[in-house]
Each structure stands twice: as structure tokens, then as C-alpha cells.
């Protein structure tokens, strides 16, 4: 075997089998993948998140080896493992007399800076490469909205549709409308059975044993020694196929619905496979469009457009927002919120049925769908004035798909309005009305969704008005909030006082809700 010359680092979320690096084999190149404490410990993770990352990395390393590439894989418990990127790289340089270091630019600010420092300090010859995954460059969103107060997702999305020729004919949207969001707001009515979520049975017993032996802290539940998330290319494609066959025909219609009858409804659950780059966003979009083209009898344009919008629109847009705002983003706190995250976010033990459901399934599966994240757990945290640092840490830890570039703009940005309205024109807050409209959670709740104060009054109601009242200075002039402030003004003074007192009481006793 030739002496190695180049070391190429592959991070845990860079498992892109189509990357040009892997087109030909070269004995002088060693690919390195590392399981390190630096990454298991930077935030408290759900156990399924750690298992999924390590299982996917191991499968990817095996695939590379099978293809004839040279691979150095550091397991978490390898005696040589120094548990951080810099020290492990130093050792590998010495051992293999490496002359050149190459890496794919990380999507997370923290790692991006770290690798820049490592490359500059340890190597004379270096190369930073694109991960060849996203459809946009890091700075494209920033450039598109230079000088603007708001970054309008819809404008970005239309540009993307045209640029990539997706559901577009002669520069016009297929079907006549760019966006079918208004058709995507139905409650689940039981008319269509919810497909059984596809679950894999990846054996992760050995990884779990290592985590335990090495005392890696984690939370959430496992399903024995198996992992249900797809961790290989083959599994990820099967997950996508399952979605296209069973869920795409109803994806848009029930996109915002929540029900006790299913934890993922008609959602695709491909976010992990996409975020670790096993799946390519354009291939997913094209597969959905092609499925719609072949079966327009069962799949309407509203369904496929709704799905395309999430990936071509929201996903790329959020990444652009992240890079436009970092590193200041991680300290933004528009409302100055500083309350503690209630302890039951970690256990699901609350009498609020909607919260117990959304948190409970997050602990079971490391997954909740978008509206549960936004309008249940995120909504409550915002109404309760929780410190965005703590909310970010929770979301970053709990979801299998959570990587900071997509977690932070969704959590701190969209859900907590901490950047002050660059993404959304108004905060995503609601009383019990919205949760009742979009779910069947209120039916079995300890609290009464209709009551705003008094015995068993739903906390979302008084906290909603309390939030508006205490943030009048910041939100009072927002034209999209005008109606709600007028309702608050016109409310009977005695009633208003009781609601606000109820809100005060709930805020003081958040732990007991
Ligand atoms: C507070 C909060 C935190 C979130 N944190 C994350 C996160 O850490 N990682 C993550 O991937 N998504 C996050 N999202 C976005 C969204 O909730 C998830 O992408 C989605 O629930 C993943 O499930 P799915 O694959 O079944 O998605 P589907 O509903 O089937 O959607 C298809 C795909 O579209 C993309 N997508 C949909 N909505 C968004 C969005 N708002 N931003 C970016 N991509 C989107 C995802 O890649 C998703 O896989 C968050 C949303 C909120 C409100
Ligand atoms: S009544 Fe309130 S707390 Fe209970 S499920 Fe409905 S919105 Fe949630």
C-alpha cells in the first residue's frame, strides 16, 4: 500500500455517498471518521440521537471500505481515542506522516471555526471543500435580503422554484398558485387512516453498551437494543419510498394537524437522513414531483407543493438565516426572557395533555412533527418567558434531526422570535383555541380549554393574554398584532384582571402545571 499523503475528515453529518471525493479511490488518501466525547457532550442529547449518528457513521465507513477507500474509524472506546478532533488529528498526522489535510466545510458555526483553527495550526497544506448537499450557498439568503428588515421566505422560495425548475412552467407556478398553504390547515378528521410509521430494527446494542460503559450522559427512551431511524442509504431510500406511497397523498392536507392517533401522521420522517446528508434534497424533491406526475388522480398539487416548500423553501432558507445571523444569533433575546425551562420538559410529566403528548413522544422517538414543536412546546415556552438558551439546548438535544444550523433558526428564530422578527412577521403564540382547532388533545385534558381563569383554566389562555400584556411595548405597534391588542383593550376590566392574575399565578407555579 502506498504511503498516505492526505487525510480527509468526514464529520458525522457529512455522510454524503454522492460526494465527488468518493468517485475514485486513491491509496494515498485516508478518510477519517471519529466518535468523540467532544460531540456527545457539548449538549445533553437524546439517546436515540447519539445512537443514530454513530450507527450511521459506522455504516458509512463500512460502505467506504467496501468501495475500496482507506478508512480510519475511531470508536468512542478505542484506547487511542483522545476524544476531540484536534488531538486525534495530531496523532493521525504523526502516525501516517500526513502532509495534507482536507475537510468539508461544516454546517455548524462552532465546528466551522474549530476546523479553521485546526487546519491553520496543524497543517501546511489544507483544503476546505463544499459538502455538495445544499442547493444554495451559505450567504445566498443574506445577499438576497441585504438591507431588508425582513427575510421573506416566500420570495426566496419562488426564486428557488424558478432556479431549479421545480413545479414551474414558463416562469409560472404549475397549478396557478405558488403556495397552497391555506389548503394545508385541516384538522385530522379520521377520514383517511394514518399509515403505520416505518420502523427499522437497527441493532445498536453494542453502541449503547459503549455509551453506558463510558458514562455518556443522555436522556429519552430507547426501544431495547434496536433503533427505528434509517441509518443507511438503502434504509433512507426505503423511508422516502414509504412516504411517497402512503403519506404524500395527504401530506399537505394534514400537515398542521395533531392527534393522539398517531405520532407522525403523514410526515416523512426523513429529516435525520437529510441532515446527515445520506439523502440529497434535490433527489427527494424530484422523487416527490415525479410521484405526483405519475399519480395525479390520488395526489393533488397542494400535497406535493406543500412538501416541496418544506425542503426547497424552508430548509434552505433556514440555513441561510443561520449563516446571516451567526455568531450574534446565539445571544439574541428580543423579549429579554430569562425564566427556567420547567423540569417536566425532560419527563413529560405535566397535566397539560398537549404538552404531555408532544414531550412524551419526543422522549419515546426523539421526534415530534413541526406543529407540535412550534405550536405546543415552543408556544408554551414563549408564553412562559423561558430563557432562549435553555430552549435551544432542549431542542438541540431532544430531536434526532437537531443540528444547530437548522435547530437554531427554527427554535430561537421562528418559534421564540428572539431575533425580533426577521423570519416571522409576528410571534407564533396562541391560546387553547388554536390547539383545539388543530388537535384532539383538549378532549382528554385535566384543564378546561374554554376557561381563562379559575379552577382548571387552560394555562395557554391566561398566559397568552399575559404575554401580550407584558410585551405591549415591543409588540403593540406590530400591525399583525393590532386585532389582538384591541380585543385586550375592549375586554371587561374585571375579566382582564382575573386573566392576568391567573397568568401570574401560573408563571409562579410553572413546575406544577
Ligand atoms: C422549534 C422547532 C425546532 C426545530 N428543529 C429542527 C431541527 O433541529 N432539525 C430539523 O431538521 N428541523 C427542525 N425543525 C423543523 C421541522 O419541525 C422538522 O424538520 C420536521 O418536523 C422533521 O420531520 P419530518 O422529516 O417528518 O418532516 P416533514 O414534515 O415530512 O417535512 C419534510 C422535510 O422538510 C424539511 N423541513 C420542514 N420544515 C422545516 C423547517 N421549518 N426548517 C427546516 N427544514 C424543514 C425537513 O428536512 C423535513 O424532513 C424545527 C421546527 C421547530 C418549530
Ligand atoms: S386544554 Fe389547554 S393544556 Fe389542555 S390540551 Fe388543550 S390547550 Fe393543552
Coordinates of C-alpha atoms and ligand atoms in Angstrom, one line a residue:
X1 CA 0.0 0.0 0.0
X2 CA 1.3 3.5 -0.9
X3 CA 2.3 5.8 1.9
X4 CA -0.6 8.1 2.9
X5 CA -0.3 11.7 1.9
X6 CA -3.7 13.2 2.6
X7 CA -6.1 13.0 5.5
X8 CA -9.7 13.7 4.8
X9 CA -12.0 14.3 7.7
X10 CA -15.7 13.3 7.4
X11 CA -18.0 14.6 10.2
X12 CA -21.0 12.7 11.5
X13 CA -23.4 14.8 9.4
X14 CA -21.4 14.5 6.2
X15 CA -22.3 11.0 5.1
X16 CA -23.0 12.0 1.5
X17 CA -22.4 9.0 -0.7
X18 CA -22.6 11.1 -3.8
X19 CA -19.8 13.5 -2.8
X20 CA -17.2 13.9 -5.6
X21 CA -14.5 12.8 -3.1
X22 CA -15.6 9.2 -3.3
X23 CA -15.7 8.9 -7.1
X24 CA -12.3 7.4 -7.3
X25 CA -10.2 5.5 -4.9
X26 CA -6.6 6.6 -4.0
X27 CA -4.4 4.7 -1.7
X28 CA -2.6 7.9 -0.6
X29 CA -5.8 9.3 0.9
X30 CA -7.1 8.2 4.3
X31 CA -10.7 9.1 5.3
X32 CA -11.2 9.5 9.0
X33 CA -14.4 9.4 11.0
X34 CA -14.4 9.8 14.7
X35 CA -16.8 9.2 17.6
X36 CA -15.7 11.7 20.2
X37 CA -16.8 12.9 23.6
X38 CA -16.5 16.5 22.3
X39 CA -19.6 15.7 20.2
X40 CA -21.5 13.5 22.7
X41 CA -21.1 16.0 25.5
X42 CA -21.5 19.6 24.1
X43 CA -25.2 19.4 24.9
X44 CA -27.3 16.8 26.7
X45 CA -28.6 14.6 23.8
X46 CA -31.5 12.2 23.5
X47 CA -30.0 8.7 23.5
X48 CA -31.6 7.8 20.1
X49 CA -29.8 10.8 18.6
X50 CA -26.4 9.6 19.6
X51 CA -27.2 6.0 18.6
X52 CA -28.4 7.2 15.2
X53 CA -25.3 9.3 14.5
X54 CA -22.9 6.6 15.5
X55 CA -24.8 3.8 13.7
X56 CA -25.0 5.9 10.5
X57 CA -21.3 6.8 10.7
X58 CA -20.3 3.1 11.2
X59 CA -22.4 2.1 8.2
X60 CA -20.9 4.8 6.1
X61 CA -17.4 3.8 7.0
X62 CA -18.2 0.2 6.0
X63 CA -19.6 1.4 2.7
X64 CA -16.4 3.4 2.0
X65 CA -14.2 0.4 2.8
X66 CA -16.3 -1.8 0.5
X67 CA -15.8 0.7 -2.2
X68 CA -12.0 0.3 -1.8
X69 CA -11.3 3.5 0.1
X70 CA -8.8 3.6 3.1
X71 CA -10.7 4.4 6.3
X72 CA -9.5 5.2 9.8
X73 CA -12.5 4.9 12.1
X74 CA -12.2 5.8 15.7
X75 CA -14.7 4.2 18.0
X76 CA -15.7 6.0 21.2
X77 CA -13.9 3.5 23.3
X78 CA -10.8 3.0 21.2
X79 CA -7.9 3.3 23.7
X80 CA -6.1 5.7 21.2
X81 CA -9.1 8.0 21.0
X82 CA -8.2 11.4 22.5
X83 CA -11.9 12.4 22.4
X84 CA -11.6 15.6 20.4
X85 CA -10.9 16.4 16.7
X86 CA -7.6 18.3 17.2
X87 CA -5.8 15.7 19.4
X88 CA -7.0 12.8 17.2
X89 CA -5.9 14.6 14.1
X90 CA -2.4 15.3 15.6
X91 CA -2.0 11.7 16.4
X92 CA -3.0 10.6 12.9
X93 CA -0.6 13.0 11.2
X94 CA 2.3 11.6 13.2
X95 CA 1.3 8.0 12.6
X96 CA 0.7 8.2 8.9
X97 CA 3.2 11.1 8.1
X98 CA 0.3 13.1 6.6
X99 CA 1.2 16.1 4.5
X100 CA -2.2 17.5 3.6
X101 CA -5.5 17.9 5.4
X102 CA -8.8 18.2 3.7
X103 CA -12.3 18.7 5.2
X104 CA -15.8 19.5 4.1
X105 CA -17.0 22.9 5.4
X106 CA -19.1 22.2 8.5
X107 CA -22.7 23.5 8.6
X108 CA -22.4 24.4 12.3
X109 CA -20.6 27.6 13.2
X110 CA -18.9 26.0 16.2
X111 CA -17.2 23.3 14.1
X112 CA -16.6 25.6 11.2
X113 CA -14.4 27.9 13.4
X114 CA -12.8 24.9 15.1
X115 CA -11.7 23.3 11.9
X116 CA -10.4 26.6 10.5
X117 CA -8.1 26.8 13.6
X118 CA -7.1 23.2 13.5
X119 CA -6.3 23.4 9.8
X120 CA -4.2 26.6 10.2
X121 CA -2.4 25.3 13.2
X122 CA -1.6 21.7 12.3
X123 CA -1.1 21.6 8.6
X124 CA 0.8 23.5 6.0
X125 CA -1.3 22.2 3.1
X126 CA -5.0 22.3 3.6
X127 CA -8.2 22.3 1.6
X128 CA -11.8 23.1 2.6
X129 CA -14.5 21.6 0.3
X130 CA -18.1 22.1 -0.2
X131 CA -20.3 19.3 1.2
X132 CA -22.1 19.2 -2.1
X133 CA -25.5 18.8 -0.4
X134 CA -27.4 22.1 -0.3
X135 CA -28.9 23.9 -3.2
X136 CA -27.8 27.3 -2.0
X137 CA -24.5 28.8 -0.7
X138 CA -24.2 29.8 2.9
X139 CA -24.5 33.5 2.1
X140 CA -27.2 33.4 -0.6
X141 CA -30.1 34.3 1.7
X142 CA -28.1 37.2 3.3
X143 CA -27.2 38.5 -0.2
X144 CA -30.8 38.3 -1.4
X145 CA -32.2 40.3 1.5
X146 CA -29.2 42.7 2.0
X147 CA -30.5 45.8 3.7
X148 CA -34.0 44.4 4.4
X149 CA -35.7 44.3 7.8
X150 CA -37.5 41.1 6.9
X151 CA -36.3 38.0 5.1
X152 CA -39.4 36.9 3.3
X153 CA -39.3 33.1 2.9
X154 CA -42.0 33.3 0.1
X155 CA -39.7 35.4 -2.1
X156 CA -36.8 33.1 -1.6
X157 CA -38.9 30.1 -2.2
X158 CA -40.3 31.4 -5.5
X159 CA -36.8 32.2 -6.7
X160 CA -35.7 28.6 -5.8
X161 CA -38.6 27.1 -7.7
X162 CA -37.7 29.1 -10.8
X163 CA -33.9 28.5 -10.4
X164 CA -34.4 24.7 -10.1
X165 CA -37.3 24.5 -12.4
X166 CA -39.5 22.7 -9.9
X167 CA -43.3 22.9 -10.4
X168 CA -42.7 25.8 -12.8
X169 CA -43.8 26.3 -16.4
X170 CA -42.8 29.4 -18.4
X171 CA -41.8 31.1 -15.1
X172 CA -45.3 30.5 -13.7
X173 CA -46.2 28.1 -11.0
X174 CA -47.8 24.8 -12.1
X175 CA -51.4 24.7 -10.9
X176 CA -51.6 28.6 -10.9
X177 CA -50.5 29.2 -7.3
X178 CA -47.0 29.4 -5.8
X179 CA -48.3 28.4 -2.4
X180 CA -51.1 26.2 -1.2
X181 CA -50.6 26.8 2.5
X182 CA -54.2 27.8 3.0
X183 CA -55.3 24.2 1.9
X184 CA -52.8 22.7 4.3
X185 CA -54.6 23.6 7.6
X186 CA -57.0 20.8 8.2
X187 CA -57.6 19.1 11.5
X188 CA -57.3 15.3 11.4
X189 CA -60.8 14.1 10.8
X190 CA -60.2 10.3 10.7
X191 CA -61.4 10.1 7.1
X192 CA -58.1 8.7 5.9
X193 CA -56.3 6.0 8.1
X194 CA -52.9 7.2 9.3
X195 CA -50.2 5.0 7.8
X196 CA -48.2 2.8 10.2
X197 CA -44.8 4.7 10.7
X198 CA -42.0 2.8 9.0
X199 CA -39.6 1.5 11.7
X200 CA -36.2 -0.1 11.1
X201 CA -34.6 -2.6 13.5
X202 CA -31.0 -1.5 13.5
X203 CA -29.0 -3.3 16.1
X204 CA -27.4 -0.7 18.3
X205 CA -26.8 -2.8 21.3
X206 CA -23.0 -2.6 21.1
X207 CA -23.1 1.2 20.7
X208 CA -25.5 1.5 23.7
X209 CA -23.2 -0.7 25.8
X210 CA -20.2 1.6 25.0
X211 CA -22.2 4.7 25.9
X212 CA -23.1 3.1 29.2
X213 CA -19.5 1.9 29.9
X214 CA -18.2 5.3 29.1
X215 CA -20.8 7.1 31.2
X216 CA -22.0 9.3 28.4
X217 CA -24.9 11.3 29.7
X218 CA -28.1 11.2 27.7
X219 CA -31.9 11.3 28.2
X220 CA -35.0 10.0 26.4
X221 CA -36.0 6.4 25.9
X222 CA -34.7 3.6 23.7
X223 CA -36.6 0.8 22.1
X224 CA -34.5 -2.1 23.5
X225 CA -31.3 -2.5 21.5
X226 CA -32.9 -1.5 18.2
X227 CA -33.1 1.8 16.6
X228 CA -36.0 2.7 14.4
X229 CA -34.4 5.5 12.4
X230 CA -32.9 4.8 8.9
X231 CA -29.1 4.9 9.1
X232 CA -28.0 3.6 5.7
X233 CA -28.6 4.8 2.2
X234 CA -30.8 1.8 1.4
X235 CA -32.9 2.4 4.5
X236 CA -33.3 6.1 3.9
X237 CA -34.5 5.4 0.3
X238 CA -37.0 2.9 1.7
X239 CA -38.2 5.5 4.2
X240 CA -38.6 8.0 1.3
X241 CA -40.5 5.4 -0.8
X242 CA -42.8 4.6 2.1
X243 CA -43.6 8.3 2.5
X244 CA -44.3 8.8 -1.2
X245 CA -46.6 5.7 -1.4
X246 CA -48.5 6.1 1.8
X247 CA -48.3 9.7 3.1
X248 CA -47.7 12.1 0.2
X249 CA -51.3 11.9 -1.0
X250 CA -52.4 13.5 2.3
X251 CA -49.2 15.3 3.4
X252 CA -50.4 18.9 2.7
X253 CA -53.9 18.5 4.0
X254 CA -52.9 17.3 7.4
X255 CA -49.5 19.0 7.6
X256 CA -50.6 21.1 10.6
X257 CA -52.8 18.5 12.3
X258 CA -52.1 16.9 15.7
X259 CA -53.8 13.8 17.0
X260 CA -53.5 11.2 19.7
X261 CA -54.0 8.6 17.0
X262 CA -50.5 8.9 15.5
X263 CA -47.1 10.4 16.4
X264 CA -46.0 11.3 12.9
X265 CA -49.3 11.3 10.9
X266 CA -48.5 11.9 7.2
X267 CA -45.0 13.3 7.8
X268 CA -42.0 11.9 6.0
X269 CA -39.6 11.4 9.0
X270 CA -36.6 11.8 6.6
X271 CA -35.1 14.8 8.4
X272 CA -32.3 12.7 10.0
X273 CA -31.4 11.1 6.7
X274 CA -31.4 14.5 5.0
X275 CA -29.5 16.3 7.8
X276 CA -26.7 13.8 7.8
X277 CA -26.7 14.0 4.0
X278 CA -27.5 10.4 3.3
X279 CA -30.3 11.8 1.2
X280 CA -29.9 14.6 -1.2
X281 CA -32.6 17.4 -1.0
X282 CA -32.9 17.7 -4.8
X283 CA -33.4 13.9 -5.2
X284 CA -36.1 14.0 -2.6
X285 CA -37.9 16.9 -4.2
X286 CA -37.6 15.3 -7.7
X287 CA -38.9 12.0 -6.4
X288 CA -42.0 13.7 -4.9
X289 CA -42.7 15.7 -8.0
X290 CA -42.3 12.6 -10.2
X291 CA -44.6 10.6 -7.9
X292 CA -47.2 13.4 -8.3
X293 CA -46.8 13.5 -12.1
X294 CA -47.4 9.7 -12.2
X295 CA -50.4 9.7 -9.9
X296 CA -52.3 12.9 -10.2
X297 CA -55.5 11.0 -9.6
X298 CA -54.5 10.5 -5.9
X299 CA -52.0 13.3 -5.3
X300 CA -53.1 16.9 -5.7
X301 CA -50.8 19.8 -6.4
X302 CA -51.5 21.1 -2.9
X303 CA -49.9 18.0 -1.4
X304 CA -46.8 18.0 -3.4
X305 CA -46.3 21.7 -3.3
X306 CA -46.6 21.6 0.5
X307 CA -43.8 19.1 0.7
X308 CA -41.6 20.8 -1.9
X309 CA -41.9 24.0 0.0
X310 CA -40.6 22.5 3.2
X311 CA -37.3 21.3 1.6
X312 CA -36.7 23.7 -1.3
X313 CA -38.1 26.6 0.7
X314 CA -37.9 26.4 4.5
X315 CA -34.9 24.1 4.8
X316 CA -32.6 26.1 2.5
X317 CA -33.9 29.4 3.8
X318 CA -33.3 28.5 7.5
X319 CA -29.7 27.6 6.7
X320 CA -29.3 31.0 5.0
X321 CA -30.8 32.7 8.0
X322 CA -28.4 30.9 10.4
X323 CA -25.3 32.0 8.5
X324 CA -26.7 35.5 8.1
X325 CA -27.1 35.9 11.8
X326 CA -24.3 33.9 13.4
X327 CA -22.5 34.3 15.7
X328 CA -24.7 37.0 17.2
X329 CA -27.8 34.8 16.7
X330 CA -26.9 32.6 19.7
X331 CA -27.2 35.5 22.1
X332 CA -30.3 37.1 20.7
X333 CA -33.2 37.5 23.1
X334 CA -35.7 40.1 21.8
X335 CA -38.0 39.8 24.8
X336 CA -35.3 39.5 27.4
X337 CA -36.8 36.2 28.6
X338 CA -35.0 34.6 31.5
X339 CA -37.3 32.1 33.1
X340 CA -36.2 28.5 33.8
X341 CA -37.4 25.7 31.4
X342 CA -39.8 23.7 33.5
X343 CA -38.4 20.4 34.7
X344 CA -41.2 18.5 33.0
X345 CA -39.8 19.2 29.6
X346 CA -37.4 16.4 30.5
X347 CA -40.0 14.0 31.7
X348 CA -43.3 14.9 30.1
X349 CA -45.0 14.8 33.5
X350 CA -47.5 17.6 33.2
X351 CA -51.2 17.7 33.4
X352 CA -51.4 19.7 30.1
X353 CA -52.3 16.9 27.7
X354 CA -51.0 18.6 24.6
X355 CA -47.6 19.2 26.3
X356 CA -47.5 15.7 27.8
X357 CA -48.2 14.2 24.3
X358 CA -45.7 16.3 22.4
X359 CA -42.9 15.8 25.0
X360 CA -43.8 12.2 25.7
X361 CA -43.4 11.2 22.0
X362 CA -40.2 13.3 21.8
X363 CA -38.8 11.2 24.7
X364 CA -40.1 8.0 23.0
X365 CA -38.9 8.6 19.5
X366 CA -36.6 11.7 19.5
X367 CA -39.2 13.1 17.1
X368 CA -42.2 15.5 17.1
X369 CA -43.6 17.0 13.9
X370 CA -43.4 20.6 13.1
X371 CA -46.6 21.9 14.6
X372 CA -46.0 20.1 17.8
X373 CA -42.6 21.7 18.0
X374 CA -43.9 25.2 17.0
X375 CA -47.4 25.5 18.5
X376 CA -47.2 23.2 21.5
X377 CA -43.8 23.0 23.2
X378 CA -42.4 26.2 21.5
X379 CA -45.6 28.2 22.1
X380 CA -45.7 27.3 25.8
X381 CA -42.0 28.2 26.3
X382 CA -42.5 31.6 24.6
X383 CA -45.7 32.3 26.6
X384 CA -43.9 31.3 29.8
X385 CA -40.9 33.6 29.0
X386 CA -38.3 30.9 29.1
X387 CA -34.6 31.8 28.5
X388 CA -34.0 31.0 24.8
X389 CA -30.6 29.5 25.7
X390 CA -32.4 26.8 27.7
X391 CA -34.9 26.3 24.9
X392 CA -32.2 25.9 22.3
X393 CA -30.4 23.4 24.4
X394 CA -33.6 21.3 24.8
X395 CA -34.4 21.3 21.1
X396 CA -30.8 20.7 20.1
X397 CA -30.7 17.7 22.5
X398 CA -34.1 16.1 22.1
X399 CA -34.6 15.6 18.3
X400 CA -32.8 13.1 16.2
X401 CA -32.6 15.6 13.4
X402 CA -31.2 18.5 15.5
X403 CA -28.1 20.2 14.2
X404 CA -27.6 23.8 15.1
X405 CA -27.8 25.3 11.6
X406 CA -31.5 24.1 11.4
X407 CA -32.4 23.9 15.1
X408 CA -31.5 27.5 16.0
X409 CA -33.3 29.4 13.3
X410 CA -36.4 27.3 13.9
X411 CA -36.2 27.5 17.7
X412 CA -34.7 30.8 18.6
X413 CA -35.9 32.4 15.4
X414 CA -39.2 31.1 14.2
X415 CA -40.5 29.7 17.5
X416 CA -39.1 32.2 20.1
X417 CA -39.0 35.4 18.0
X418 CA -35.7 36.0 19.7
X419 CA -34.2 37.7 16.6
X420 CA -37.1 40.2 16.7
X421 CA -39.0 39.5 13.5
X422 CA -36.5 38.8 10.7
X423 CA -38.2 35.5 9.9
X424 CA -41.8 35.9 11.1
X425 CA -44.0 39.0 11.0
X426 CA -45.4 38.1 14.4
X427 CA -44.6 35.7 17.2
X428 CA -46.1 32.2 16.9
X429 CA -48.2 32.3 20.1
X430 CA -51.7 31.0 20.6
X431 CA -54.3 30.3 23.3
X432 CA -56.0 26.9 23.6
X433 CA -58.2 27.9 20.6
X434 CA -55.5 27.0 18.1
X435 CA -54.5 23.8 19.8
X436 CA -58.1 22.7 20.0
X437 CA -58.7 23.6 16.3
X438 CA -55.8 21.6 15.1
X439 CA -55.8 18.6 17.5
X440 CA -57.9 16.3 19.6
X441 CA -55.7 16.9 22.7
X442 CA -58.0 19.1 24.7
X443 CA -60.7 16.3 24.9
X444 CA -58.7 14.3 27.4
X445 CA -57.1 17.1 29.3
X446 CA -57.1 17.9 33.0
X447 CA -57.6 21.6 32.0
X448 CA -60.6 23.2 30.5
X449 CA -59.8 24.8 27.2
X450 CA -62.7 27.3 27.5
X451 CA -61.7 28.7 30.8
X452 CA -59.3 31.7 31.1
X453 CA -59.1 31.8 34.9
X454 CA -60.2 29.9 37.9
X455 CA -60.3 26.2 38.6
X456 CA -58.6 24.1 35.8
X457 CA -58.4 27.0 33.4
X458 CA -56.2 26.1 30.5
X459 CA -52.7 27.7 31.1
X460 CA -52.4 28.6 27.4
X461 CA -55.3 31.0 27.7
X462 CA -54.2 33.3 30.6
X463 CA -50.5 33.0 29.5
X464 CA -51.4 34.2 26.0
X465 CA -53.0 37.4 27.3
X466 CA -50.3 37.8 29.9
X467 CA -47.7 37.6 27.2
X468 CA -49.4 40.3 25.1
X469 CA -49.9 42.5 28.1
X470 CA -46.3 42.3 29.3
X471 CA -44.8 42.8 25.9
X472 CA -47.1 45.7 24.8
X473 CA -44.0 48.0 24.4
X474 CA -42.4 45.6 21.9
X475 CA -45.4 44.3 20.1
X476 CA -48.1 46.9 20.5
X477 CA -47.2 48.7 17.2
X478 CA -47.0 45.4 15.2
X479 CA -49.8 45.7 12.6
X480 CA -50.3 42.0 12.7
X481 CA -51.0 42.1 16.4
X482 CA -53.3 45.0 16.3
X483 CA -56.5 43.0 16.4
X484 CA -55.5 41.0 19.5
X485 CA -54.4 44.2 21.3
X486 CA -57.8 45.7 20.5
X487 CA -59.5 42.6 22.0
X488 CA -57.4 43.0 25.1
X489 CA -58.3 46.7 25.3
X490 CA -62.0 46.1 24.9
X491 CA -62.1 43.3 27.4
X492 CA -64.1 43.9 30.6
X493 CA -61.6 45.4 33.1
X494 CA -62.5 42.9 35.8
X495 CA -62.2 39.9 33.5
X496 CA -58.8 41.2 32.2
X497 CA -57.6 41.5 35.8
X498 CA -58.6 38.0 36.6
X499 CA -56.9 36.6 33.5
X500 CA -53.7 38.4 34.2
X501 CA -53.7 37.3 37.8
X502 CA -54.3 33.8 36.6
X503 CA -51.3 34.2 34.3
X504 CA -49.2 35.5 37.2
X505 CA -50.1 32.5 39.3
X506 CA -49.3 30.0 36.5
X507 CA -46.0 31.7 35.9
X508 CA -45.1 31.4 39.5
X509 CA -46.0 27.7 39.6
X510 CA -44.9 26.6 36.2
X511 CA -43.3 23.5 37.6
X512 CA -46.7 22.3 38.9
X513 CA -48.7 22.6 35.8
Ligands
LIG1 C1 -38.9 24.8 17.4 C2 -38.5 24.0 16.2 C3 -37.3 23.3 16.1 C4 -37.0 22.6 15.0 N1 -35.8 21.9 15.0 C5 -35.4 21.2 13.9 C6 -34.2 20.6 13.8 O1 -33.4 20.6 14.8 N2 -33.8 19.9 12.7 C7 -34.7 19.8 11.6 O2 -34.3 19.2 10.6 N3 -35.8 20.5 11.6 C8 -36.2 21.2 12.7 N4 -37.5 21.8 12.7 C9 -38.3 21.8 11.5 C10 -39.3 20.7 11.4 O3 -40.1 20.6 12.5 C11 -38.6 19.3 11.1 O4 -37.7 19.4 10.0 C12 -39.6 18.2 10.8 O5 -40.5 18.1 11.9 C13 -38.9 16.9 10.6 O6 -39.8 15.9 10.4 P1 -40.2 15.2 9.0 O7 -38.9 14.8 8.4 O8 -41.2 14.2 9.3 O9 -40.7 16.5 8.2 P2 -41.8 16.7 7.1 O10 -42.9 17.4 7.7 O11 -42.1 15.4 6.4 O12 -41.1 17.7 6.1 C14 -40.2 17.3 5.1 C15 -38.8 17.9 5.3 O13 -38.9 19.3 5.2 C16 -37.9 19.9 5.9 N5 -38.5 20.9 6.8 C17 -39.8 21.0 7.1 N6 -40.0 22.1 7.9 C18 -38.7 22.7 8.0 C19 -38.3 23.8 8.7 N7 -39.1 24.7 9.4 N8 -36.9 24.1 8.7 C20 -36.1 23.3 8.0 N9 -36.5 22.2 7.4 C21 -37.8 21.9 7.3 C22 -37.2 18.8 6.7 O14 -36.0 18.5 6.1 C23 -38.2 17.7 6.7 O15 -37.6 16.4 6.8 C24 -37.8 22.5 13.9 C25 -39.1 23.2 13.9 C26 -39.4 23.9 15.1 C27 -40.7 24.7 15.1
LIG2 S1 -56.9 22.3 27.4 FE1 -55.1 23.6 27.2 S2 -53.5 22.4 28.2 FE2 -55.2 21.0 27.8 S3 -54.7 20.1 25.8 FE3 -56.0 21.9 25.4 S4 -54.6 23.5 25.1 FE4 -53.4 21.9 26.0

